[in-house]
Short mmCIF file of C-alpha atoms and ligand atoms in Angstrom, two decimals:
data_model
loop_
_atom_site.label_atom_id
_atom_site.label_comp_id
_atom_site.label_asym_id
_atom_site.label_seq_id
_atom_site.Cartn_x
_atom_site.Cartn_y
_atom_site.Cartn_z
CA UNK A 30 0.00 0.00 0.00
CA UNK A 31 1.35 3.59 -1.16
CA UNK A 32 -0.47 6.37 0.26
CA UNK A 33 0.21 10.36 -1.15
CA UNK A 34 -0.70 12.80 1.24
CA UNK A 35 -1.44 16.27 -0.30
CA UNK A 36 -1.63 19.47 2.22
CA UNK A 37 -0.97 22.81 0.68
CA UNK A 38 -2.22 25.67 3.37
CA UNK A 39 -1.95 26.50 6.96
CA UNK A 40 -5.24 24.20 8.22
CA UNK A 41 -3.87 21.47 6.50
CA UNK A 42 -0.54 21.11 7.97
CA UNK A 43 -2.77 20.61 11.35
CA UNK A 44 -5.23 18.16 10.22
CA UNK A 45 -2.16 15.94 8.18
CA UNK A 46 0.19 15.84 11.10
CA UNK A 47 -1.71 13.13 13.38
CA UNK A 48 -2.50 11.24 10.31
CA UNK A 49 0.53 11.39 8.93
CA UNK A 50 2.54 10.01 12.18
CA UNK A 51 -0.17 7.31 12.79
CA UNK A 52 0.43 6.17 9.33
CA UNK A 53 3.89 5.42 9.88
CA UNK A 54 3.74 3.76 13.19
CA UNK A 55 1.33 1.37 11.16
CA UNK A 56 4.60 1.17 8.81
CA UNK A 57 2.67 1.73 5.49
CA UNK A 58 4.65 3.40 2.66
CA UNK A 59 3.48 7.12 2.25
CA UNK A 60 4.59 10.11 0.48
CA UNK A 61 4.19 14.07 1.16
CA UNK A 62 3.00 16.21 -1.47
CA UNK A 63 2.88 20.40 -0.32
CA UNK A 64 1.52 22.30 -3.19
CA UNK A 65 3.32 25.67 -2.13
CA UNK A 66 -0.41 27.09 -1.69
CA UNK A 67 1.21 28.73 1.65
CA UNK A 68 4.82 29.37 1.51
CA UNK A 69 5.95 32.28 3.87
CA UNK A 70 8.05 30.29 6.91
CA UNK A 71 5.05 31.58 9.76
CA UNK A 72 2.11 30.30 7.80
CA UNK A 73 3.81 27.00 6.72
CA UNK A 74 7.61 25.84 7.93
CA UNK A 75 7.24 26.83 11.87
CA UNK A 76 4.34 24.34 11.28
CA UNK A 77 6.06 21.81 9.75
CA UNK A 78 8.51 21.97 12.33
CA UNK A 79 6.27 22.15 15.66
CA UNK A 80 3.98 19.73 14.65
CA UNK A 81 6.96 17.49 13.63
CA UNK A 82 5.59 17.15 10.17
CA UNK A 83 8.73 15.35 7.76
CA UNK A 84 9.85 17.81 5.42
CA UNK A 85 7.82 17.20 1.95
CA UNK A 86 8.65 14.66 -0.34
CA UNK A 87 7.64 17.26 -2.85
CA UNK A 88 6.84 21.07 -3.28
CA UNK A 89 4.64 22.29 -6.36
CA UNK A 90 5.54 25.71 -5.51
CA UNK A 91 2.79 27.29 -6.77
CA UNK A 92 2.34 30.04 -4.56
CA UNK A 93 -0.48 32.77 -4.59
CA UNK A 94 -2.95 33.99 -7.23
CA UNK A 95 -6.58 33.89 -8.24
CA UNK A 96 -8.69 30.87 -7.35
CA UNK A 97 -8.45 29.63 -11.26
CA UNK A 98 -5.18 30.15 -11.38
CA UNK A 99 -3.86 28.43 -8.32
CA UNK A 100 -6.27 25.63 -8.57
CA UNK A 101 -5.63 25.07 -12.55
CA UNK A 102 -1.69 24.68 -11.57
CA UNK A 103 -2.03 22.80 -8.87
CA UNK A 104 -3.29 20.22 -10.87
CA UNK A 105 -0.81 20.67 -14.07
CA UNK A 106 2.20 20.42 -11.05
CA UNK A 107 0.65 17.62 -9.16
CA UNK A 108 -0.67 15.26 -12.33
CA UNK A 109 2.68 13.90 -12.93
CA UNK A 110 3.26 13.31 -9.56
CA UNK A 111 0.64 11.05 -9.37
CA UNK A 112 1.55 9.17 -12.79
CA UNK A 113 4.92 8.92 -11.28
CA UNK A 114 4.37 7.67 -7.89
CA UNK A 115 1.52 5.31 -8.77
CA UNK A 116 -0.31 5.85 -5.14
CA UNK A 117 -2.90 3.32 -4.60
CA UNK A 118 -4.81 5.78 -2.52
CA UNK A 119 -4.42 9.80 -2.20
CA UNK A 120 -5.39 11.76 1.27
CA UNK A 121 -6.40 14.93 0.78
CA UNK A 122 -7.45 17.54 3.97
CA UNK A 123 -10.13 20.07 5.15
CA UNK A 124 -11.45 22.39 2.07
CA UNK A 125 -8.71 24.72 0.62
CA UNK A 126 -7.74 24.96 -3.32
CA UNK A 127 -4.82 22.24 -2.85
CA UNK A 128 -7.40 20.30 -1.47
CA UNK A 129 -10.04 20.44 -4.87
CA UNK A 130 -7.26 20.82 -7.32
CA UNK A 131 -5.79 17.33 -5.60
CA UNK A 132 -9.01 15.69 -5.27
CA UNK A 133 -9.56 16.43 -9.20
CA UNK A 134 -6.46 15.24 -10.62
CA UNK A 135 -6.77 11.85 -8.87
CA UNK A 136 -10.59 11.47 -10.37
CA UNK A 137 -9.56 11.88 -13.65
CA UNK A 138 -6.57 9.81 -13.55
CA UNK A 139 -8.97 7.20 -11.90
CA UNK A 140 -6.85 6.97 -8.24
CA UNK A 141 -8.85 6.77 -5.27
CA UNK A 142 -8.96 10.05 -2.91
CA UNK A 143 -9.54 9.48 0.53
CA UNK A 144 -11.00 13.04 1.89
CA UNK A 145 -9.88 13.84 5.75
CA UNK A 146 -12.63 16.26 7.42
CA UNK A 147 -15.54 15.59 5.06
CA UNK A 148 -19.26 16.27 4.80
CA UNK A 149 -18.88 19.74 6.11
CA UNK A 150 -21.62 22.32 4.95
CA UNK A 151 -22.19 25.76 4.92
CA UNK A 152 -24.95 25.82 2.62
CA UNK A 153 -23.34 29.34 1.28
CA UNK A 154 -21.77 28.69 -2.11
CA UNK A 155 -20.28 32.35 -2.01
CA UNK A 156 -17.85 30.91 0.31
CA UNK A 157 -15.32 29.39 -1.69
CA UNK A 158 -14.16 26.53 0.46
CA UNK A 159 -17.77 25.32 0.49
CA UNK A 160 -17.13 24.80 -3.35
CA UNK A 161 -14.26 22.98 -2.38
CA UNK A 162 -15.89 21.37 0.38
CA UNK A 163 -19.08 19.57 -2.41
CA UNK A 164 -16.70 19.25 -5.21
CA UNK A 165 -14.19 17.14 -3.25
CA UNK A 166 -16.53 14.82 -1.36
CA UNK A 167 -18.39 14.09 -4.40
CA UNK A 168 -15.20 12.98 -5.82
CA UNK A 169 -13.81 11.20 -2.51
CA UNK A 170 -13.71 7.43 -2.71
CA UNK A 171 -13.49 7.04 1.36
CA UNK A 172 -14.99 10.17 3.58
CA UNK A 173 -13.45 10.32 6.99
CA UNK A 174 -16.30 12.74 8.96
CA UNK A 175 -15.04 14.61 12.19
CA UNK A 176 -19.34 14.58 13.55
CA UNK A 177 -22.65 13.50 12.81
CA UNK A 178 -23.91 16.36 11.08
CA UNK A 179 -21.39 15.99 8.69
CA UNK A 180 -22.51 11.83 7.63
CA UNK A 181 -26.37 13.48 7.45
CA UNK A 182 -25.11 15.94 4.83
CA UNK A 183 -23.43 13.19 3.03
CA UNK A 184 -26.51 10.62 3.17
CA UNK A 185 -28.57 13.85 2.17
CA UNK A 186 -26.38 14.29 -0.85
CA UNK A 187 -26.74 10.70 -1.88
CA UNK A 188 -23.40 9.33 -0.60
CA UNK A 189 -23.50 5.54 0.31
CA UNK A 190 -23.06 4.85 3.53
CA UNK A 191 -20.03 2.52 3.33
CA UNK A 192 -17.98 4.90 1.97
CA UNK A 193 -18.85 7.40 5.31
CA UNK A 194 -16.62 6.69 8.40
CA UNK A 195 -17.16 8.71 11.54
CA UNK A 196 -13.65 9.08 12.81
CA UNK A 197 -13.58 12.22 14.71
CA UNK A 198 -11.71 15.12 14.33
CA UNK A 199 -8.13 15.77 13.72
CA UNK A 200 -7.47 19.20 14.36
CA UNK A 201 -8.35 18.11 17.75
CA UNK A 202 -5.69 15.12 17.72
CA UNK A 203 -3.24 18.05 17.07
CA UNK A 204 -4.34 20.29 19.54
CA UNK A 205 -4.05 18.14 22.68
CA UNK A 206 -1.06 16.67 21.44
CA UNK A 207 0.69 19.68 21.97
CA UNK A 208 -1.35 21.03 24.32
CA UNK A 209 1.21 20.59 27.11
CA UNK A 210 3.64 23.09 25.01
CA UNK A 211 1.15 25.33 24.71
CA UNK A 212 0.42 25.47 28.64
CA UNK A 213 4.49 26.03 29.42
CA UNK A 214 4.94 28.13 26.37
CA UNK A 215 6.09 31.69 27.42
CA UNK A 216 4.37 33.88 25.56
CA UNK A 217 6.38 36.85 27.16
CA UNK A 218 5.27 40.77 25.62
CA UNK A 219 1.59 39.97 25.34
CA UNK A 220 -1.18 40.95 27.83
CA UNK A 221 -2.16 38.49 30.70
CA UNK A 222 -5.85 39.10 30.28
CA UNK A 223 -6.69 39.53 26.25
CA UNK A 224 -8.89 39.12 23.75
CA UNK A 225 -7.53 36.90 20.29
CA UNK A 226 -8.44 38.05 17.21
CA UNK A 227 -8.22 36.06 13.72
CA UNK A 228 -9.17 37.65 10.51
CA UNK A 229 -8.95 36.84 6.73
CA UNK A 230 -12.10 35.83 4.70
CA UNK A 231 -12.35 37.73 1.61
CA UNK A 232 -15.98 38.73 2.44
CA UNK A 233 -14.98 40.15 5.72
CA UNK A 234 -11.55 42.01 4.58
CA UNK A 235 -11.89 42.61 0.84
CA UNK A 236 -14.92 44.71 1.23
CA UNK A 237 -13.07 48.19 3.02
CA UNK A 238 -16.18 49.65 4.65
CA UNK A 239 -17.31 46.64 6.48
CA UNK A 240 -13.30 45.97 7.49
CA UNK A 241 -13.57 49.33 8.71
CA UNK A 242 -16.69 48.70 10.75
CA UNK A 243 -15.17 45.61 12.28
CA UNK A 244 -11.87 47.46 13.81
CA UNK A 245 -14.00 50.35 14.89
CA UNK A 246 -15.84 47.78 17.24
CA UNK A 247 -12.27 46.35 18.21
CA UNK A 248 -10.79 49.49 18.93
CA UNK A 249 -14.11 50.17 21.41
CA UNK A 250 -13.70 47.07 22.98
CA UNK A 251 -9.98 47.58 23.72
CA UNK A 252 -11.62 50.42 26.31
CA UNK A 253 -12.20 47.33 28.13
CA UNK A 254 -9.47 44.57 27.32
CA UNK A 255 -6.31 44.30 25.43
CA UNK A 256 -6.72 43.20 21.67
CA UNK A 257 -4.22 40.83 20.65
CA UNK A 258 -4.74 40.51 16.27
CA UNK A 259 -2.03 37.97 14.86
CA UNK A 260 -2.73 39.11 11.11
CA UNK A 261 -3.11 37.24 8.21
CA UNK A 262 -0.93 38.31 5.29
CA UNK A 263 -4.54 39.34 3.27
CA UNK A 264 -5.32 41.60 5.85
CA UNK A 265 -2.46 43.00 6.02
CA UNK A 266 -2.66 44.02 2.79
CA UNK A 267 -6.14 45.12 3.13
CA UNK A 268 -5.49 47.43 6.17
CA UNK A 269 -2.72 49.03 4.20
CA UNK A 270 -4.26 49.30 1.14
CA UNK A 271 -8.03 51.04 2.51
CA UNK A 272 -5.24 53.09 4.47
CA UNK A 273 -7.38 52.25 7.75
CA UNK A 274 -5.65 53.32 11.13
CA UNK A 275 -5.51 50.32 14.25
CA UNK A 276 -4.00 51.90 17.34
CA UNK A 277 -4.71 50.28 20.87
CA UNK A 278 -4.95 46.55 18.56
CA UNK A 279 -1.60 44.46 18.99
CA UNK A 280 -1.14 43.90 15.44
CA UNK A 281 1.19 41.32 15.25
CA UNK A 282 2.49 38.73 12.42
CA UNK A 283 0.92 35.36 12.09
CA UNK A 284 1.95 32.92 15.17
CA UNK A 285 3.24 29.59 15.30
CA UNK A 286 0.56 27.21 16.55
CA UNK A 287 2.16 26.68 19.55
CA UNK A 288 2.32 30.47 20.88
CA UNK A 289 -1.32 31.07 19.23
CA UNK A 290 -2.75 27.95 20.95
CA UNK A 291 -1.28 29.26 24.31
CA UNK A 292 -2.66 32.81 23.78
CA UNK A 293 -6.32 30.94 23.03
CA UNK A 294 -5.47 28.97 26.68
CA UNK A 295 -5.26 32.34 28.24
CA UNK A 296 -7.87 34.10 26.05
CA UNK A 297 -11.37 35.62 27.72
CA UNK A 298 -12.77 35.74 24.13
CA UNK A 299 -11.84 34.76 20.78
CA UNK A 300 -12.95 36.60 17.82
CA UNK A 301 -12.57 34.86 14.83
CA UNK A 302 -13.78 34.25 10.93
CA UNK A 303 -11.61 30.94 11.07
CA UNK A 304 -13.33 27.53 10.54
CA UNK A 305 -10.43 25.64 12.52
CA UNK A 306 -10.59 28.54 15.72
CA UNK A 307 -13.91 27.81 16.30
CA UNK A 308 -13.58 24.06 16.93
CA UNK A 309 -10.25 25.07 18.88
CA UNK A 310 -11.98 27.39 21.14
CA UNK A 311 -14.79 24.91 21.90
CA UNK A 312 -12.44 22.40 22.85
CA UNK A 313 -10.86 24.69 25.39
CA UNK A 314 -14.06 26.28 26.84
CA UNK A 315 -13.10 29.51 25.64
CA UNK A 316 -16.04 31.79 24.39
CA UNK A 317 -15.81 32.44 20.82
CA UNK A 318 -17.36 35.16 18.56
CA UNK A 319 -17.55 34.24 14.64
CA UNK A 320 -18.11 37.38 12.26
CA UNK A 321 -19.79 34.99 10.18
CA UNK A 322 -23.65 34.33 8.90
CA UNK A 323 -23.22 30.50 9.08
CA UNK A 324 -20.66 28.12 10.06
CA UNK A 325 -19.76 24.42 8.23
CA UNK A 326 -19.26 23.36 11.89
CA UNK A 327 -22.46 24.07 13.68
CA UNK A 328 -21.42 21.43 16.39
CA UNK A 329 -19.22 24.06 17.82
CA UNK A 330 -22.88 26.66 18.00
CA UNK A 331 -24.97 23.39 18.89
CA UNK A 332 -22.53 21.67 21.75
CA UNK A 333 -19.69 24.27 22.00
CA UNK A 334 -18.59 28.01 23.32
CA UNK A 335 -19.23 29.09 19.54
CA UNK A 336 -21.90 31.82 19.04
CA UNK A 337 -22.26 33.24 15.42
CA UNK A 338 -22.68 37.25 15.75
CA UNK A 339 -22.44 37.48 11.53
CA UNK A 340 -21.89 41.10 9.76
CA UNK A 341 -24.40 42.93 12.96
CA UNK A 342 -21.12 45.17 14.56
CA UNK A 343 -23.58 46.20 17.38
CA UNK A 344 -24.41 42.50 18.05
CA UNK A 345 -20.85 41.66 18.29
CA UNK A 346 -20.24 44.16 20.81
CA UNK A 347 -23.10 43.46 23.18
CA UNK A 348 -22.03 39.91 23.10
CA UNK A 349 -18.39 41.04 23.56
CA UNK A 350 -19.55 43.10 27.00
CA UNK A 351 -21.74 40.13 27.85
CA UNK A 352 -18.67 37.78 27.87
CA UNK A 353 -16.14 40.50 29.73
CA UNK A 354 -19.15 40.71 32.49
CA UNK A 355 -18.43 36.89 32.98
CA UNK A 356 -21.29 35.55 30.73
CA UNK A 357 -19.66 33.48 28.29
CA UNK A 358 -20.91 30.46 26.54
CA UNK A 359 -20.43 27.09 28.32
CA UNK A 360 -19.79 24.22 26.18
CA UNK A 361 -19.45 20.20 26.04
CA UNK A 362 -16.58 18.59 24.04
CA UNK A 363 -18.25 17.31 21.27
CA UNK A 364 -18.33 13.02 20.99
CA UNK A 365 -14.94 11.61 19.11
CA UNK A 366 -12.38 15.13 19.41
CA UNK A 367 -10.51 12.90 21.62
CA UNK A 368 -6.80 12.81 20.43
CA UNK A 369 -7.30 9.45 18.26
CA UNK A 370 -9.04 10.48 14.79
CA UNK A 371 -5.83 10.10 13.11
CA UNK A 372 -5.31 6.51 14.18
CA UNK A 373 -9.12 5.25 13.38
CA UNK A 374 -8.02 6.86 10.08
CA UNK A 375 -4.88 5.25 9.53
CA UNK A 376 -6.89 1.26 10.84
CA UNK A 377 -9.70 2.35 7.75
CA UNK A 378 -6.87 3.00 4.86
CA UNK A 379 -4.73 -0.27 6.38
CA UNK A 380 -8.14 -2.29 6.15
CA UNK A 381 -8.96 -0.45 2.53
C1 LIG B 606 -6.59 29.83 2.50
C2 LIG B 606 -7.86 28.99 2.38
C3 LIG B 606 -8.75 29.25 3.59
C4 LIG B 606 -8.01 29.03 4.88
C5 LIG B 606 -6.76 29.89 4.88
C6 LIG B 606 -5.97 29.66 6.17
C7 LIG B 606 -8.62 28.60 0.07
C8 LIG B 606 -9.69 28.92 -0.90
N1 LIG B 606 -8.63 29.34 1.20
O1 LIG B 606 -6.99 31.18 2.41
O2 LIG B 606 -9.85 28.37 3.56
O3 LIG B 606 -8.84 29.37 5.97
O4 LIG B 606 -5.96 29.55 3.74
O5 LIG B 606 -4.91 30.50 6.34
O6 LIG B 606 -7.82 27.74 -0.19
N2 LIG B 606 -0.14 34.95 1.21
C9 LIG B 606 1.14 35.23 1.64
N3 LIG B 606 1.91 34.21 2.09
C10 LIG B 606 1.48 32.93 2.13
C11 LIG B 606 0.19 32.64 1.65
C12 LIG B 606 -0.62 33.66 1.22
O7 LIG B 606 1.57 36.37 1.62
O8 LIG B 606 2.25 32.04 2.57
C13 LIG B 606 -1.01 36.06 0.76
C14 LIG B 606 -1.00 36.27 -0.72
O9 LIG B 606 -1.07 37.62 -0.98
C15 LIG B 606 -2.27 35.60 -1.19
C16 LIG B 606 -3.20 35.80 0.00
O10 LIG B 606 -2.35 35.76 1.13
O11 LIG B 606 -2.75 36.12 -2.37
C17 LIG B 606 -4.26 34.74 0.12
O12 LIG B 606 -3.68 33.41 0.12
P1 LIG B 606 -4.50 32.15 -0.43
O13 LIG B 606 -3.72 30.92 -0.28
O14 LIG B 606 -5.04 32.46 -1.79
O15 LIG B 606 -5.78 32.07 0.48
P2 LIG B 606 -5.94 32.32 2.05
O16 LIG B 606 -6.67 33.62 2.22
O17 LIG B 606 -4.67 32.12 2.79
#
């Protein structure tokens, strides 16, 4: 058994890792594919490095550019991987454009994909990754599902039932594994008390008026608490480029998941447009604010500290004064985020 792993952006490096290292204890012959989707060293080699991921077997290099355009050469570059290595199964992860572009190539080359974190819906198709997120599990010849909700949208969409495994989620597996790093991690020059805040969907920071709107309600909430914003390089751009002022925020660059799961331990909110924070955040217990309409992962709204404020600024604010007054959210930990998705994944591709 040969088994290509393909992970191309930030999220994916987290969901691969546990799979990746359960894989090889199993000793089954795999290879890493990175498609270069993310290439500065804070949004992809500190991860690679903390999350002991082995460097990749290959790098596509393909870098940034528009949605066509990245996902049309991720599949000219990766194509002739495949016909090279001959994999008799490929894993692909969570919903980005490595993760489509991947899934796509394998399809037509008639390779079967195994898709890690499937069945997730937003049921907004102006969301990209929820393009991603159909396209691939319609293509996906084994669909590892972190929750329950996710096997109902599969059945739904006429998926047969064999091909659905419940194996819980990954990100999770990642999370408490270095959990104790996180909890001795000095995380010396930011705030004791603070509120994290994550940033970087187009239809929250492309648009400059409603980017505006959202760091006026920051900068009124720092009255109260100090704002801690690791930003995305997107945003960054964005800020600069509406020429919109931040003073009182911590603007800082992105963090290595270690530090930024240790500033989440100590966080008394979360703010966040992130599909990965909120699951995070409801594994911890800390209250978390989504600037987002809807949410692929309504477990973390349902069971979790999650609670979906959308584009309202005022709403985000009252909810924002409600949590610094000590009302926050209490959660559960949802069934199966228990540290071992990656190996029920790795007995299901031994057994496939
Ligand atoms: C991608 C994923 C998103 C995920 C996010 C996590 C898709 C469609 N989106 O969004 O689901 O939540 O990753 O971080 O795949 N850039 C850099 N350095 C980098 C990477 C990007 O400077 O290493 C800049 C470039 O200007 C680029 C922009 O960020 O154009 C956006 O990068 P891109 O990979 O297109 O999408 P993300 O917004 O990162």
């Amino acid at each position: 058994m040969h088994l290509l792993h393909v992970v191309g952006a930030r999220p994916n490096f987290v969901k691969a890792a546990p799979v990746l290292r359960a894989i090889k204890r199993r000793g089954l012959r795999q290879t890493l594919v990175h498609t270069g989707q993310h290439y500065d060293r804070n949004m992809s080699d500190v991860f690679f490095t903390q999350l002991e991921i082995p460097e990749p077997d290959i790098n596509l290099e393909v870098g940034s550019g528009s949605h066509a355009f990245q996902t049309s050469e991720i599949m000219r570059r990766f194509e002739p991987v495949v016909l090279e290595h001959k994999p008799d199964l490929v894993l692909v992860y969570g919903d980005v454009n490595s993760t489509v572009a991947a899934a796509l190539v394998c399809a037509k080359l008639v390779v079967p994909v195994g898709h890690v974190e499937a069945g997730l819906r937003s049921f907004d198709r102006t969301m990209p990754e929820e393009v991603n997120r159909i396209v691939t599990d319609r293509l996906s010849d084994v669909l590892f599902t972190p929750s329950e909700d996710a096997d109902a949208n599969l059945q739904l969409e006429g998926v047969p039932s064999e091909k659905i495994h419940r194996v819980g989620n990954v990100m999770i597996d990642s999370l408490i594994q270095l959990l104790p790093a996180a909890r001795s991690c000095h995380t010396n020059g930011f705030p004791e008390r603070l509120a994290l805040v994550t940033l970087h969907r187009p239809s929250n920071v492309d648009d400059s008026e409603n980017l505006r709107r959202v760091l006026d309600s920051l900068r009124e909430t720092s009255e109260r608490i100090e704002i801690v914003f690791p930003v995305h390089p997107r945003t960054r751009q964005r800020i600069k480029e509406f020429g919109l002022s931040v003073p009182k925020l911590h603007l800082v660059d992105p963090l290595p998941y270690i530090e930024f799961l240790a500033l989440q331990l100590r966080a008394a909110v979360v703010i966040t447009d992130s599909g990965g924070i909120q699951e995070e955040t409801t594994y911890l217990g800390v209250p978390c604010l989504t600037l987002r309409e809807n949410t692929e992962r309504p477990i973390t709204v349902t069971m979790g500290t999650n609670i979906l404020v959308g584009e309202d600024k005022n709403r985000l604010t009252r909810e924002l004064h409600s949590i610094l007054d000590g009302n926050g959210k209490k959660g559960v930990i949802p069934p199966l985020w228990d540290g071992h998705a990656g190996d029920r994944i790795a007995g299901i591709v031994q057994r496939f």
